[in-house]
Amino acid sequence: MSISVDTLIIGAGASGLFCAFNAAAYGKSVLVIDHANKAGKKILMSGGGRCNFINRQVEPRHFISQNPHFVKSALSKYQPEDFIALVDRHQVAYQEREYGQLFCKHSAKDILAMLLNECRTAGVQIRLDTAVERICANDAGFMVSTKHKRNDLAITIQASSLVIATGGLSIPTLGASGFGYQVATQFGHQIIPTRAGLVPFTFTDKTGEMIKSLAGLSLDVVAYNDKASFALPMLFTHRGLSGPAMLQLSNYWQLGEHITIDLLPHQDMIQYLLDAKRAHPKQLIRTALTPLLPKKLITALEALLWQAYQDTELANLKDDIIRHIGAQLNAWTLKPSGTEGYRVAEVTLGGVDTREVSGKTMESRLQPNLYFIGEVLDVTGWLGGYNFAWAWASAYACAESIGMRW
């Protein structure tokens, strides 16, 4: 069995679905295929099931890429207010949280339903449980051999344009794979080495045991290294350190590097402890810290950072020792043993080298009519709706290019 379409999109996630109905709006016949049994699985689990579908402020600085200027054109063409207008048109209830993040008020299902409704209205075909077995370029575009995973029905698809919207490697239980990178490599593209992004840190030894003992505790910190700094909440877990501060910093961290955490970012702890020594010389360090930190955290830090002085009154501590302890509280330096990896990572860093892709159209510079959109590219957004912003913007730029071509 063989069929012919103007545009074939591989990947029924956020960028693939969005590209599909926007391309169809130009009168193109569009088919979306995916090896999963449901469309938009990652959409449904995003934002804790509420889908942080956009941020009110989206700028190039919110994205990481080996080619940082690449995102500028697409982001300027399709902006947050454009997607918000679409959400409003579909009467999807949403709420704004801190830092301009917009979430569904009820469920991420509302965003997926909106995308699927737009596809249905535009006449987009969606075929799931469909595996791609072979892709060949020809004079008319691309010949793609597929097979249905349940009934083994083989279908050959001739498409004038081919869009790779397969995402990255994060959360393989939802069907993530390296297929998009394989296609890119087939057509001569370079792949920027990939790694898990927006992912919790793990620790071993005494530090790991200490962190595990505090599982469930959260506090506002400033987490930083020599590349980036984030003033956000941090969460202690049974596995390590998570929360927005850690997830954001993970994008700027490489194995073997240290991270630093200011546990009391609004307090100069050296001065605070020196003042406490003068005002309350008989106090212990833990007593002086009681107004500032949870008791459980103080006890754990005491065992880790100043156990030798835990029962020594401030009056009997040299100022240099107090300065050292205060400095550690404002700059607790840790060396993660790793991260929780792709299993729980929200995104994949790295991907198809954007220097070989047009930033205006998302078309390959090496193979005519081949496009890459969304997470498969070497573009990674911050936590807070930015990766969806990139999905919408890159898909829109691609659809516009396809729509205006013929």
XYZ file of C-alpha atoms in Angstrom:
406
model
C 0.000 0.000 0.000
C 1.305 3.454 -0.859
C 0.040 6.979 -0.309
C 1.219 10.457 -1.228
C 1.080 13.638 0.870
C 2.533 17.115 0.689
C 4.008 16.930 4.173
C 4.917 14.008 6.392
C 5.668 14.785 10.032
C 7.344 12.132 12.172
C 6.448 12.719 15.797
C 2.998 13.428 17.299
C 4.233 15.546 20.178
C 3.929 19.269 20.819
C 6.002 20.521 17.880
C 4.745 17.887 15.450
C 1.048 18.495 16.082
C 1.477 22.262 16.077
C 3.380 22.175 12.805
C 0.766 19.878 11.283
C -2.292 22.109 11.510
C -0.330 25.250 10.711
C 1.018 23.650 7.517
C -2.447 22.328 6.653
C -3.806 25.877 6.961
C -1.886 26.658 3.750
C -3.837 23.946 1.950
C -1.198 21.236 2.302
C -2.099 17.600 2.830
C -0.417 16.618 6.090
C 0.158 13.221 7.690
C 1.590 12.796 11.184
C 2.964 9.411 12.228
C 4.289 8.231 15.577
C 5.482 4.892 16.953
C 3.608 5.502 20.239
C 0.028 4.366 20.792
C -1.099 7.851 21.870
C -0.316 11.358 20.696
C 1.208 13.925 23.021
C 2.256 11.661 25.877
C 4.897 14.093 27.095
C 2.409 16.956 27.001
C 0.133 15.043 29.363
C 2.798 14.525 32.036
C 4.357 17.973 31.777
C 3.996 20.471 34.590
C 2.819 17.798 37.001
C -0.121 17.068 34.698
C -1.017 20.749 34.329
C 1.262 21.589 31.362
C 3.308 24.778 31.712
C 2.492 25.568 28.089
C 4.217 28.964 27.757
C 5.925 31.769 29.642
C 4.830 35.376 29.273
C 8.419 36.498 28.731
C 10.367 34.463 26.179
C 13.760 35.718 25.057
C 16.805 34.120 23.374
C 18.692 34.232 26.700
C 16.304 31.584 28.047
C 17.768 28.971 25.676
C 20.975 26.966 25.533
C 22.599 26.052 22.225
C 26.067 25.806 20.709
C 24.683 28.367 18.239
C 22.862 30.839 20.548
C 21.656 33.177 17.770
C 19.753 30.361 16.051
C 16.542 30.811 18.071
C 16.082 34.534 17.423
C 14.206 34.446 14.127
C 11.670 31.778 15.087
C 11.001 33.328 18.494
C 10.341 36.702 16.874
C 7.841 35.187 14.416
C 5.746 33.378 16.985
C 5.514 34.959 20.410
C 3.832 34.016 23.711
C 0.793 36.213 23.060
C 0.157 34.299 19.836
C -0.133 30.983 21.657
C -2.123 32.553 24.496
C -4.601 33.829 21.889
C -4.998 30.262 20.590
C -5.573 28.973 24.128
C -8.157 31.714 24.727
C -9.914 30.882 21.475
C -10.336 27.301 22.676
C -11.467 28.542 26.096
C -8.771 26.587 27.919
C -8.715 27.760 31.529
C -5.240 28.612 32.772
C -3.490 30.291 35.672
C -0.335 32.340 35.947
C 2.221 31.292 38.544
C 5.482 32.913 39.582
C 8.005 34.085 36.980
C 5.356 34.386 34.242
C 4.646 30.666 33.950
C 1.235 29.756 32.513
C -0.317 26.414 33.469
C -3.600 24.729 32.620
C -6.078 25.314 35.423
C -7.545 21.834 35.093
C -5.398 19.413 33.108
C -2.711 19.118 30.452
C -5.351 17.166 28.537
C -6.858 20.537 27.606
C -3.764 21.556 25.620
C -3.534 18.194 23.876
C -7.251 18.305 23.045
C -6.780 21.793 21.614
C -3.935 20.644 19.345
C -5.837 17.558 18.200
C -8.973 19.605 17.528
C -6.970 22.032 15.414
C -5.500 19.094 13.485
C -8.925 17.562 12.962
C -10.397 20.845 11.741
C -7.472 21.367 9.347
C -7.824 17.862 7.890
C -4.557 16.503 9.294
C -4.258 12.719 9.346
C -2.613 11.122 12.389
C -1.423 7.524 12.367
C -0.109 6.034 15.606
C 1.593 2.704 16.381
C 3.526 3.277 13.164
C 7.228 2.461 12.944
C 9.493 3.977 10.310
C 11.634 1.343 8.622
C 13.354 3.325 5.897
C 13.687 6.879 4.581
C 14.994 7.637 1.114
C 15.280 10.972 -0.666
C 14.118 11.103 -4.285
C 13.325 13.677 -6.964
C 9.824 14.178 -5.559
C 10.949 14.550 -1.953
C 11.063 11.496 0.277
C 9.931 7.898 0.191
C 9.245 6.620 3.724
C 8.557 2.940 4.403
C 6.452 2.278 7.498
C 4.826 -0.645 9.256
C 1.966 -0.678 11.725
C 3.179 -2.185 14.988
C -0.015 -4.137 15.676
C -1.219 -5.466 12.345
C 2.086 -5.343 10.382
C 0.412 -3.346 7.612
C 3.215 -1.908 5.470
C 2.632 1.532 3.967
C 4.984 3.494 1.731
C 4.532 7.233 1.991
C 5.690 9.651 -0.691
C 6.061 13.152 0.762
C 7.248 16.401 -0.764
C 8.443 17.612 2.657
C 9.622 15.624 5.656
C 9.549 17.079 9.178
C 11.427 15.413 12.028
C 9.650 16.245 15.300
C 10.725 13.213 17.297
C 12.052 14.964 20.413
C 15.081 13.885 22.402
C 16.081 11.081 24.753
C 14.377 12.253 27.936
C 11.838 9.964 29.636
C 12.216 6.818 27.497
C 9.161 5.250 29.193
C 7.078 7.716 27.157
C 8.664 6.481 23.930
C 11.663 8.792 23.638
C 14.418 7.496 21.371
C 17.340 8.653 19.285
C 15.482 8.141 16.011
C 15.618 11.813 15.019
C 19.386 11.857 15.432
C 19.645 8.774 13.208
C 17.708 10.517 10.440
C 19.853 13.623 10.784
C 23.028 11.551 10.586
C 21.707 9.713 7.539
C 21.537 13.019 5.694
C 24.972 14.184 6.809
C 24.116 16.276 9.873
C 26.352 16.542 12.901
C 24.932 15.785 16.356
C 25.991 17.891 19.330
C 26.641 15.322 22.118
C 23.492 14.795 24.161
C 22.926 14.592 27.912
C 20.043 14.822 30.348
C 18.828 18.343 31.146
C 16.485 19.847 33.740
C 17.261 16.862 35.936
C 17.910 16.326 39.682
C 21.444 15.845 41.019
C 22.533 12.678 42.821
C 25.154 12.351 45.558
C 27.076 9.578 47.290
C 28.940 9.097 50.571
C 28.204 11.216 53.654
C 26.688 14.073 51.695
C 24.265 11.738 49.952
C 23.163 10.199 53.259
C 22.702 13.638 54.788
C 20.579 14.812 51.841
C 18.487 11.638 51.950
C 17.734 12.221 55.645
C 16.157 15.565 54.711
C 13.858 14.209 51.975
C 10.806 16.415 51.540
C 12.426 19.580 52.884
C 12.357 22.613 50.579
C 13.867 26.077 50.890
C 14.660 29.090 48.742
C 18.318 29.220 47.750
C 20.671 30.647 45.185
C 22.329 27.793 43.284
C 25.233 28.611 41.025
C 28.495 27.694 39.336
C 30.837 29.664 37.091
C 28.311 29.532 34.215
C 24.917 30.368 35.723
C 23.042 31.341 38.880
C 19.409 30.732 39.886
C 17.474 32.114 42.862
C 14.764 29.464 43.186
C 13.484 26.754 45.555
C 15.557 23.616 46.194
C 14.110 20.275 47.286
C 15.873 17.513 49.223
C 14.839 14.033 48.023
C 15.653 10.395 48.756
C 17.869 10.422 45.655
C 19.536 13.839 45.878
C 18.758 17.511 45.236
C 15.870 18.600 43.047
C 13.492 21.541 42.770
C 13.631 24.390 40.234
C 17.055 25.689 41.370
C 18.728 22.312 40.840
C 16.900 21.515 37.604
C 17.905 24.843 36.088
C 21.525 24.524 37.187
C 21.767 20.978 35.801
C 21.652 22.468 32.281
C 24.926 24.255 32.998
C 26.736 21.422 34.780
C 29.077 18.701 33.527
C 30.100 15.512 35.328
C 33.012 16.146 37.676
C 32.173 19.797 38.314
C 31.129 21.369 41.612
C 27.988 23.350 42.371
C 27.531 25.968 45.089
C 24.409 26.682 47.129
C 23.706 29.801 49.175
C 21.369 28.441 51.839
C 20.594 31.913 53.183
C 20.792 34.241 50.178
C 19.410 37.279 51.981
C 21.714 37.029 54.956
C 25.446 37.649 55.341
C 26.110 34.652 57.574
C 29.637 35.641 58.569
C 28.369 38.934 59.950
C 25.286 37.274 61.435
C 27.331 34.758 63.441
C 29.897 37.357 64.549
C 27.051 39.571 65.738
C 25.506 36.590 67.542
C 28.835 35.930 69.263
C 28.868 39.475 70.649
C 25.188 39.575 71.609
C 24.778 36.001 72.867
C 28.246 34.611 73.657
C 26.899 31.505 75.404
C 24.840 30.409 72.406
C 25.767 27.391 70.314
C 25.905 27.715 66.520
C 22.744 25.645 66.112
C 20.880 27.895 68.517
C 21.950 31.006 66.638
C 20.706 29.470 63.379
C 17.310 28.388 64.735
C 15.464 31.547 63.557
C 16.819 31.123 60.036
C 16.698 27.449 59.046
C 14.570 24.359 59.761
C 15.820 22.508 62.829
C 16.236 19.276 60.883
C 18.482 20.994 58.356
C 20.568 22.659 61.066
C 21.169 19.289 62.738
C 22.246 17.714 59.448
C 24.535 20.615 58.513
C 26.055 20.541 61.968
C 27.064 16.908 61.560
C 28.480 17.615 58.115
C 30.141 21.034 58.452
C 30.993 21.857 62.073
C 30.670 18.667 64.109
C 33.879 19.420 66.028
C 32.325 22.617 67.369
C 28.716 21.518 67.834
C 28.848 21.873 71.635
C 31.200 24.868 71.762
C 29.767 28.212 72.809
C 30.243 31.075 70.371
C 32.415 32.914 72.885
C 34.927 30.063 72.741
C 35.120 29.958 68.948
C 37.821 31.932 67.163
C 36.479 34.482 64.690
C 38.255 32.666 61.838
C 36.272 29.489 62.605
C 33.038 31.464 62.730
C 33.887 33.102 59.411
C 34.572 29.698 57.863
C 31.223 28.290 59.032
C 29.353 31.413 57.927
C 31.013 31.261 54.514
C 29.949 27.622 54.104
C 26.321 28.513 54.808
C 26.403 31.190 52.090
C 28.487 29.039 49.734
C 27.936 25.339 50.427
C 30.049 23.684 47.739
C 29.115 20.180 46.614
C 30.270 17.767 43.951
C 27.352 15.758 42.554
C 28.130 12.170 41.633
C 25.801 12.546 38.670
C 22.163 13.168 37.789
C 19.088 10.976 37.638
C 19.597 10.817 33.875
C 17.173 10.555 30.989
C 14.764 8.497 33.111
C 13.365 11.644 34.725
C 15.013 14.465 32.738
C 12.552 16.975 31.370
C 14.674 17.742 28.303
C 17.687 16.597 26.312
C 20.650 18.917 25.924
C 22.452 18.781 22.595
C 20.979 17.373 19.395
C 21.046 18.240 15.705
C 23.692 20.906 15.100
C 21.763 24.096 14.323
C 24.591 25.500 12.201
C 23.398 23.075 9.517
C 19.739 24.150 9.803
C 18.099 27.429 8.764
C 17.015 29.468 11.769
C 14.279 31.126 9.680
C 12.657 27.990 8.264
C 14.045 24.989 10.235
C 15.008 23.438 6.885
C 18.179 21.402 6.575
C 20.990 23.192 4.798
C 22.227 19.801 3.600
C 19.031 18.151 2.316
C 16.261 20.141 0.586
C 12.725 19.777 2.041
C 13.967 18.099 5.237
C 13.058 19.951 8.432
C 13.912 19.581 12.129
C 11.773 21.134 14.858
C 11.471 21.060 18.635
C 13.691 19.187 21.035
C 15.549 17.126 18.413
C 17.544 20.271 17.659
C 20.411 21.526 19.804
C 18.109 24.006 21.568
C 17.178 23.607 25.225
C 14.994 26.020 27.156
C 14.995 26.884 30.825
C 12.401 25.464 33.170
C 9.200 27.504 33.087
C 7.443 26.943 29.751
C 10.388 27.769 27.522
C 10.724 24.347 25.901
C 7.084 24.491 24.844
C 7.736 28.021 23.577
C 10.469 26.591 21.367
C 8.221 23.755 20.198
C 5.538 26.242 19.074
C 7.950 28.758 17.533
C 10.097 26.266 15.616
C 7.001 24.415 14.385
C 5.391 27.654 13.217
C 8.504 28.728 11.303
C 8.656 25.316 9.649
C 4.947 25.296 8.727
C 5.206 28.776 7.238
C 8.166 27.721 5.093
C 6.366 24.615 3.853
C 3.146 26.500 3.258
C 4.710 29.246 1.176
C 6.939 26.976 -0.888
C 4.414 25.676 -3.421
